[in-house]
Coordinates of C-alpha atoms and ligand atoms in Angstrom, one line a residue:
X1 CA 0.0 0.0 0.0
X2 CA 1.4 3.3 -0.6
X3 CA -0.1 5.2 1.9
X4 CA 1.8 6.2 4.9
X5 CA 0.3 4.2 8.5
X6 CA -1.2 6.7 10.2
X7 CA -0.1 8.4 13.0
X8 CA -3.0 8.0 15.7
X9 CA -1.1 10.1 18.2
X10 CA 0.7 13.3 16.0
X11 CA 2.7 15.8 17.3
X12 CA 0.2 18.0 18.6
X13 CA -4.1 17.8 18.1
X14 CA -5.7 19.3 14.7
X15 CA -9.7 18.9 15.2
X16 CA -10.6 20.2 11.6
X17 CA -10.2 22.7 9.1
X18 CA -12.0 26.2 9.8
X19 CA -10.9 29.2 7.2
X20 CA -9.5 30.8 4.6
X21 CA -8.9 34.0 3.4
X22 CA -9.0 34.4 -0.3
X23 CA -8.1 38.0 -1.5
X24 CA -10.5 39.2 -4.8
X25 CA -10.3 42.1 -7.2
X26 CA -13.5 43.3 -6.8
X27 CA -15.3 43.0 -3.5
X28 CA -18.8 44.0 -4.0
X29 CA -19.2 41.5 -6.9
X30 CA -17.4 38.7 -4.4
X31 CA -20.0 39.9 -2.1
X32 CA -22.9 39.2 -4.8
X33 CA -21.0 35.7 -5.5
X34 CA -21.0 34.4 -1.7
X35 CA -23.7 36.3 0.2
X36 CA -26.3 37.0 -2.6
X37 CA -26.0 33.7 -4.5
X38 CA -24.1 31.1 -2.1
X39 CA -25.8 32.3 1.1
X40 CA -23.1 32.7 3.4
X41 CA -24.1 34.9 6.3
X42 CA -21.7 38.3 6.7
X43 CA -20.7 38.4 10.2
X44 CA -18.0 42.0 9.9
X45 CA -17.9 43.8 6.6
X46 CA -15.8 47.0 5.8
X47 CA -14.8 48.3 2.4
X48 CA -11.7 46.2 2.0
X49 CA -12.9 42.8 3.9
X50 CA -16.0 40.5 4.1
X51 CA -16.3 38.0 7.1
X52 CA -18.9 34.9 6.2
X53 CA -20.1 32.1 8.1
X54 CA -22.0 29.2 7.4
X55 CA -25.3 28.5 8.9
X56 CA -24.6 26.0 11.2
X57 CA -21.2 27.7 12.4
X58 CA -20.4 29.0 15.8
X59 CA -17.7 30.5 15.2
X60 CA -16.8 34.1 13.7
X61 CA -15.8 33.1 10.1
X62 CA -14.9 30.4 7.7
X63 CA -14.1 32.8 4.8
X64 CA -12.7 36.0 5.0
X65 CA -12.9 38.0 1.5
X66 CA -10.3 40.4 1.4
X67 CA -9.6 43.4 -1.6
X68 CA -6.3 42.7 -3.1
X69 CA -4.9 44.3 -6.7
X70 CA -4.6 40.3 -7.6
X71 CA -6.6 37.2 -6.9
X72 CA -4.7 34.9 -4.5
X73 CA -5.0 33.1 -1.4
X74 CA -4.1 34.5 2.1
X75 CA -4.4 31.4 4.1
X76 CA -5.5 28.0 5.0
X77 CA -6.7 28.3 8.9
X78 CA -7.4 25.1 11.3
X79 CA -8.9 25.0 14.7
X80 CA -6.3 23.0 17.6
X81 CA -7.8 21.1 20.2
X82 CA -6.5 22.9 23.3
X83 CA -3.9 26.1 24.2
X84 CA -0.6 23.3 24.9
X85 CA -1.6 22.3 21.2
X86 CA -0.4 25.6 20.0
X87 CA 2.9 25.8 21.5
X88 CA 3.0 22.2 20.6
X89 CA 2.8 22.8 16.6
X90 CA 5.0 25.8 17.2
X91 CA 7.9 23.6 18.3
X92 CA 6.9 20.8 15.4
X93 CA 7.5 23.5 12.8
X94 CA 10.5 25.3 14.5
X95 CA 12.0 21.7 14.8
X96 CA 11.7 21.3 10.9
X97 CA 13.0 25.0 9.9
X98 CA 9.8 26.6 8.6
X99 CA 8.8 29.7 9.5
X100 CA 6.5 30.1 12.4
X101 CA 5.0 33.7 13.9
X102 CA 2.6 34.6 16.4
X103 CA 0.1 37.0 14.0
X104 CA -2.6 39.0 15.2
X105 CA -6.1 37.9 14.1
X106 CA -9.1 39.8 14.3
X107 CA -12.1 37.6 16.5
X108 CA -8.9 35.2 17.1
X109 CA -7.3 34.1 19.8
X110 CA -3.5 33.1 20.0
X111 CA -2.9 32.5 15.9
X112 CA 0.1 30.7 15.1
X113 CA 1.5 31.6 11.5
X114 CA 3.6 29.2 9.2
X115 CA 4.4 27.2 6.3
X116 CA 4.3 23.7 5.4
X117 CA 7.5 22.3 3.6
X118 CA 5.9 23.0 -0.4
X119 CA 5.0 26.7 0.6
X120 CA 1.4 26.5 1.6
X121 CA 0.5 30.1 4.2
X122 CA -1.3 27.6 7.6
X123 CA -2.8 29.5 10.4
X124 CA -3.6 27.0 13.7
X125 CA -5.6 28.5 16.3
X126 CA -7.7 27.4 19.0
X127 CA -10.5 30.0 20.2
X128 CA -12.4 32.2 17.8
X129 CA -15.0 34.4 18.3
X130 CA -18.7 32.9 19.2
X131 CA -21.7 33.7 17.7
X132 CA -25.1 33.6 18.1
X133 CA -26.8 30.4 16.5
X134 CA -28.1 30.8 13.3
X135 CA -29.0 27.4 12.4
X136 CA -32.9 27.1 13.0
X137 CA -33.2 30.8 11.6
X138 CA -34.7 29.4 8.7
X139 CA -35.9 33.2 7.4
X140 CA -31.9 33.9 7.4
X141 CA -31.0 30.3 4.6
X142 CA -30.6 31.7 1.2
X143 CA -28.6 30.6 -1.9
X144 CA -27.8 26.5 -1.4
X145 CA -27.9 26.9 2.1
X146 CA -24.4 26.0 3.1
X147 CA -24.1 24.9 6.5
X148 CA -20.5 24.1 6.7
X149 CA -16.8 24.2 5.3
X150 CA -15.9 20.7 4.9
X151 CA -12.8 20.5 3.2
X152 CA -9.7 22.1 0.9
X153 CA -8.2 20.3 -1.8
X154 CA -4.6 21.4 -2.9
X155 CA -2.7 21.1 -6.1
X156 CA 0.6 19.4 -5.1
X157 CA 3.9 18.7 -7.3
X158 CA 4.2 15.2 -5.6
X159 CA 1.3 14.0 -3.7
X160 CA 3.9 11.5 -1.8
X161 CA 5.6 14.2 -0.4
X162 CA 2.2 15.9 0.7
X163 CA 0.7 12.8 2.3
X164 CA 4.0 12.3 3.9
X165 CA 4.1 15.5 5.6
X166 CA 0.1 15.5 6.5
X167 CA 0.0 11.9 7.7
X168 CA 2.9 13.4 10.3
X169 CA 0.4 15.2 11.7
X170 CA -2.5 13.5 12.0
X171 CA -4.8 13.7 9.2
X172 CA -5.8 9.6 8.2
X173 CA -5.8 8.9 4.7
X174 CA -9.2 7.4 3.7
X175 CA -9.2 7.2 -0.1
X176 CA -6.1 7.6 -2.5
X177 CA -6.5 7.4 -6.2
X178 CA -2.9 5.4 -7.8
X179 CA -1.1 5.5 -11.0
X180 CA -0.6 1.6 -11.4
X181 CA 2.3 2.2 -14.2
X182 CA 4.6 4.3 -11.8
X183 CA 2.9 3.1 -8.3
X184 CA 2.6 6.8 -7.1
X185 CA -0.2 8.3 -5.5
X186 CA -1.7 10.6 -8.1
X187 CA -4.4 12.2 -5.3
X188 CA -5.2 11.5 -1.8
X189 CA -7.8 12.5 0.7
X190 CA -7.2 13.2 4.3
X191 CA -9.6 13.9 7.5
X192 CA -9.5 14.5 11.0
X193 CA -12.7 15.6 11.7
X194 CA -14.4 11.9 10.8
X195 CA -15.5 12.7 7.3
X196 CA -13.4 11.9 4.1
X197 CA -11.5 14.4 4.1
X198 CA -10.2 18.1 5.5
X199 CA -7.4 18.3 3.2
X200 CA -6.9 16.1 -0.3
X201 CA -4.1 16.7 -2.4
X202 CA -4.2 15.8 -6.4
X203 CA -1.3 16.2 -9.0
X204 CA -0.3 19.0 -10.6
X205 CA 2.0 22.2 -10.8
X206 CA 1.4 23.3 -7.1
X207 CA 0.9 24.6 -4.2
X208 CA -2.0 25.8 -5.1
X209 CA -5.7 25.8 -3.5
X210 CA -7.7 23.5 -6.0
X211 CA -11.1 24.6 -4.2
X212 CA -12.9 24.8 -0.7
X213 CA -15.9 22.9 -0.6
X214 CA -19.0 23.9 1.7
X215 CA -21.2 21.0 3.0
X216 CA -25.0 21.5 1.6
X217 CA -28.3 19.7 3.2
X218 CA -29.4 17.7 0.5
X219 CA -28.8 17.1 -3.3
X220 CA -31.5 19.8 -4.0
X221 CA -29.9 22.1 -2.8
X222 CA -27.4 21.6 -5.2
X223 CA -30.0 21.7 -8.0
X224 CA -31.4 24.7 -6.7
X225 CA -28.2 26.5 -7.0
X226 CA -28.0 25.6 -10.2
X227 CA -30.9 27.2 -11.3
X228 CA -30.6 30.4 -9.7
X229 CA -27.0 30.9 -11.1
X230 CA -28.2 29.9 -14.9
X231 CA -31.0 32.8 -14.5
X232 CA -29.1 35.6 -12.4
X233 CA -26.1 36.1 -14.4
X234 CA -23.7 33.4 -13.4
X235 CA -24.2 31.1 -15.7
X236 CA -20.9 31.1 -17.5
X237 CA -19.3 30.5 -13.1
X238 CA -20.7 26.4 -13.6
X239 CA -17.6 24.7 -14.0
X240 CA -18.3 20.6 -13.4
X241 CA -21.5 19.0 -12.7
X242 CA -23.5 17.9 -10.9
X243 CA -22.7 14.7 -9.8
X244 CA -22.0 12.1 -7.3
X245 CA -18.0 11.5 -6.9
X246 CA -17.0 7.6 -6.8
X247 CA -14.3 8.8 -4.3
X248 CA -16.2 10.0 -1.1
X249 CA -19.2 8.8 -2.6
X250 CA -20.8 12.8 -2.2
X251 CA -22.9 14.8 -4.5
X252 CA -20.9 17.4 -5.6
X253 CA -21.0 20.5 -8.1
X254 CA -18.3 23.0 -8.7
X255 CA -18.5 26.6 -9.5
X256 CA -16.1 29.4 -10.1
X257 CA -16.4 32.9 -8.0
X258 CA -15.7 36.4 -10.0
X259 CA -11.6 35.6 -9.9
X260 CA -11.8 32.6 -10.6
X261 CA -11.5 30.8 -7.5
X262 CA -13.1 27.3 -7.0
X263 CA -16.1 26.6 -4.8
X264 CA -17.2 23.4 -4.6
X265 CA -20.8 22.1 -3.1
X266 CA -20.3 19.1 -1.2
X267 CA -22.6 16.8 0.5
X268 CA -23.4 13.0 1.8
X269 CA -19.9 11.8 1.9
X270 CA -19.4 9.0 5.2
X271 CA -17.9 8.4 8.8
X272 CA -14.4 7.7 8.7
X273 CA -14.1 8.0 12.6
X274 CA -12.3 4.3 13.0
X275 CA -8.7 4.8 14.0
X276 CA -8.2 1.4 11.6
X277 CA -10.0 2.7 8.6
X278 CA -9.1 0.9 5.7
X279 CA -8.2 3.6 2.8
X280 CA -9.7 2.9 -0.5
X281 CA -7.4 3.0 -3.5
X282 CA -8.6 3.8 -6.7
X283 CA -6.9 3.6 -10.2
X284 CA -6.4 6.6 -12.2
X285 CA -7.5 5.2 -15.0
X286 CA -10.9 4.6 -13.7
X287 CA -13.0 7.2 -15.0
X288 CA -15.9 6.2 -12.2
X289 CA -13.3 7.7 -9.5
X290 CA -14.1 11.2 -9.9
X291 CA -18.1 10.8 -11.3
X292 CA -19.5 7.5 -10.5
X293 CA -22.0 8.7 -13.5
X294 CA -19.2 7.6 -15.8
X295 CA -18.4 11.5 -16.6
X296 CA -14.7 12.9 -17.0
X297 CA -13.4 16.2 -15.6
X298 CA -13.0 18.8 -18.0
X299 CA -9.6 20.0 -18.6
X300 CA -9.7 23.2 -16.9
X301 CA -10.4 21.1 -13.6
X302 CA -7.0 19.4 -13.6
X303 CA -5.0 22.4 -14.6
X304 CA -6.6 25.4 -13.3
X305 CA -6.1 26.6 -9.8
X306 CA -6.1 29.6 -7.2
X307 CA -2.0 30.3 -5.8
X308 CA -0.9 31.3 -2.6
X309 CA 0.4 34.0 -1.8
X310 CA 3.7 34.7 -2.0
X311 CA 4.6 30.8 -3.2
X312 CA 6.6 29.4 -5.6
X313 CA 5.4 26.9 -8.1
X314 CA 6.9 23.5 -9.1
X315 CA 5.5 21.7 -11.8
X316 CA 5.0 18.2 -11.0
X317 CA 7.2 15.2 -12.7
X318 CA 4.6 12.4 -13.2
X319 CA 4.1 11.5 -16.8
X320 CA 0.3 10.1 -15.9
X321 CA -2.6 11.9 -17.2
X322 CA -5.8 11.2 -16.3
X323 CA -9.0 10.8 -18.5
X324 CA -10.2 14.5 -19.6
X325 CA -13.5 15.5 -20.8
X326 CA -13.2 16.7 -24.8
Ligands
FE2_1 FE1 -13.6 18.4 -3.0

């Protein structure tokens, strides 16, 4: 198996993924993209920055929208389990010569700045900001009523290295997709929360932040979206879908926001909470991994993504391609 064991008992304790900051060119029609059509809830807004949360979210924000002259990513941001987990991490990246800093946050508590060995901009906190509940205010669910930020998939130059690096700390492999000519992981997904993934890494010239995906109530929701974007103006914003993924076995569409950046809608993946989880392999020539419908990806899925700021890219070295849509 080419998947690392996991490590059951990492270095210090990641409970899930909880924001990012991507910085947009023009903020009012971000604003129309997320709030108006998505329905994520504004919890701060000022002229240069947008703070959203999903409906069932306690905390402050999962997305902070910030104006920029170019259309990047700020950061990837995940909750820690407890305060000795901070200074924990802080020592596990000082200990492997990356960059660490203690950075002010606004609605944050003690934020821990770094990178992870390929570049990526991490933020581990603990305490955030609580909010009131929103999540029986059904007057306030708009858009495809996103309740939750489930998980970021990455770009990487060499997914071995990636899963190498986030098996080290904690996050379980449950489903990995292989090139059978080479034996290298092509793409690999990666929890900690007990769904399929947090994090998944797929091939290609990286970092970079393939998409965020929100977690949506039902299928129709999905459908829903779908028709209010083809009939409000962002028609041309449908990138893939939808469909229902072989890997994770979710209902999934993704869409594209004003710069570009990828969103996708996510729902009805599985537990993954045993500590002796089996991970599922898949072959990358199996066109049922990404749509179980049968479906490729179209081309601008595999090569397409949003960069981090202030990262290098490295193109990656495996000769595989997977099947593209014509
Ligand atoms: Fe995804």
């Amino acid at each position: 198996m080419p998947v690392p064991t996991p490590v059951l008992y990492p270095p210090f304790n990641i409970v899930r993924l909880s924001h990012v900051e991507y910085r947009v060119t023009d903020l009012p029609k971000s604003r129309a993209f997320y709030v108006d059509t998505l329905g994520l809830q504004v919890t701060e807004e000022d002229k240069n920055e947008i703070y959203l949360r999903a409906m069932e979210e306690r905390g402050h924000h999962c997305v902070v929208l910030r104006q920029a002259e170019r259309a990047d990513v700020g950061v990837l941001g995940f909750k820690l389990f407890d305060e000795p987990d901070l200074d924990k991490a802080a020592q596990f990246f000082t200990d492997k010569s990356l960059p660490i800093e203690w950075v002010e946050r606004p609605h944050m508590g003690r934020t821990l700045r770094t990178r992870d060995p390929f570049g990526i901009p991490l933020e581990f906190y603990v305490k955030m900001d609580r909010l009131a509940l929103i999540h029986q205010q059904y007057k306030l669910y708009n858009g495809v009523k996103p309740l939750r930020i489930d998980h970021f998939n990455m770009f990487s130059s060499n997914v071995d290295d990636s899963v190498a690096f986030y098996n080290e700390i904690g996050f379980r492999t449950t489903e990995y997709t292989e090139d059978s000519e080479s034996g290298r992981v092509w793409a690999a997904w990666m929890h900690r929360k007990g769904g399929v993934h947090d994090v998944a890494f797929t091939n290609g010239t990286g970092p970079r932040l393939h998409h965020t995906a929100f977690w949506v109530p039902t299928p129709l929701n999905i459908i829903d979206l779908l028709d209010l974007m083809s009939t409000t103006g962002w028609v041309h914003n449908i990138e893939r879908g939808p469909g229902r993924h072989g890997i994770s076995n979710a209902f999934f569409l993704y869409i594209r926001d004003p710069d570009g950046h990828r969103i996708e809608i996510y729902c009805s993946d599985y537990q993954t909470v045993d500590p002796d989880l089996e991970p599922i392999r898949w072959d990358l020539k199996d066109p049922q991994r990404q749509t179980l419908w049968g479906a490729p990806a179209p081309r601008s899925w595999f090569e397409e993504g949003s960069v981090f700021e202030g990262t290098e890219l490295t193109d990656s070295s495996m000769k595989a391609q997977p099947i593209i849509a014509p």
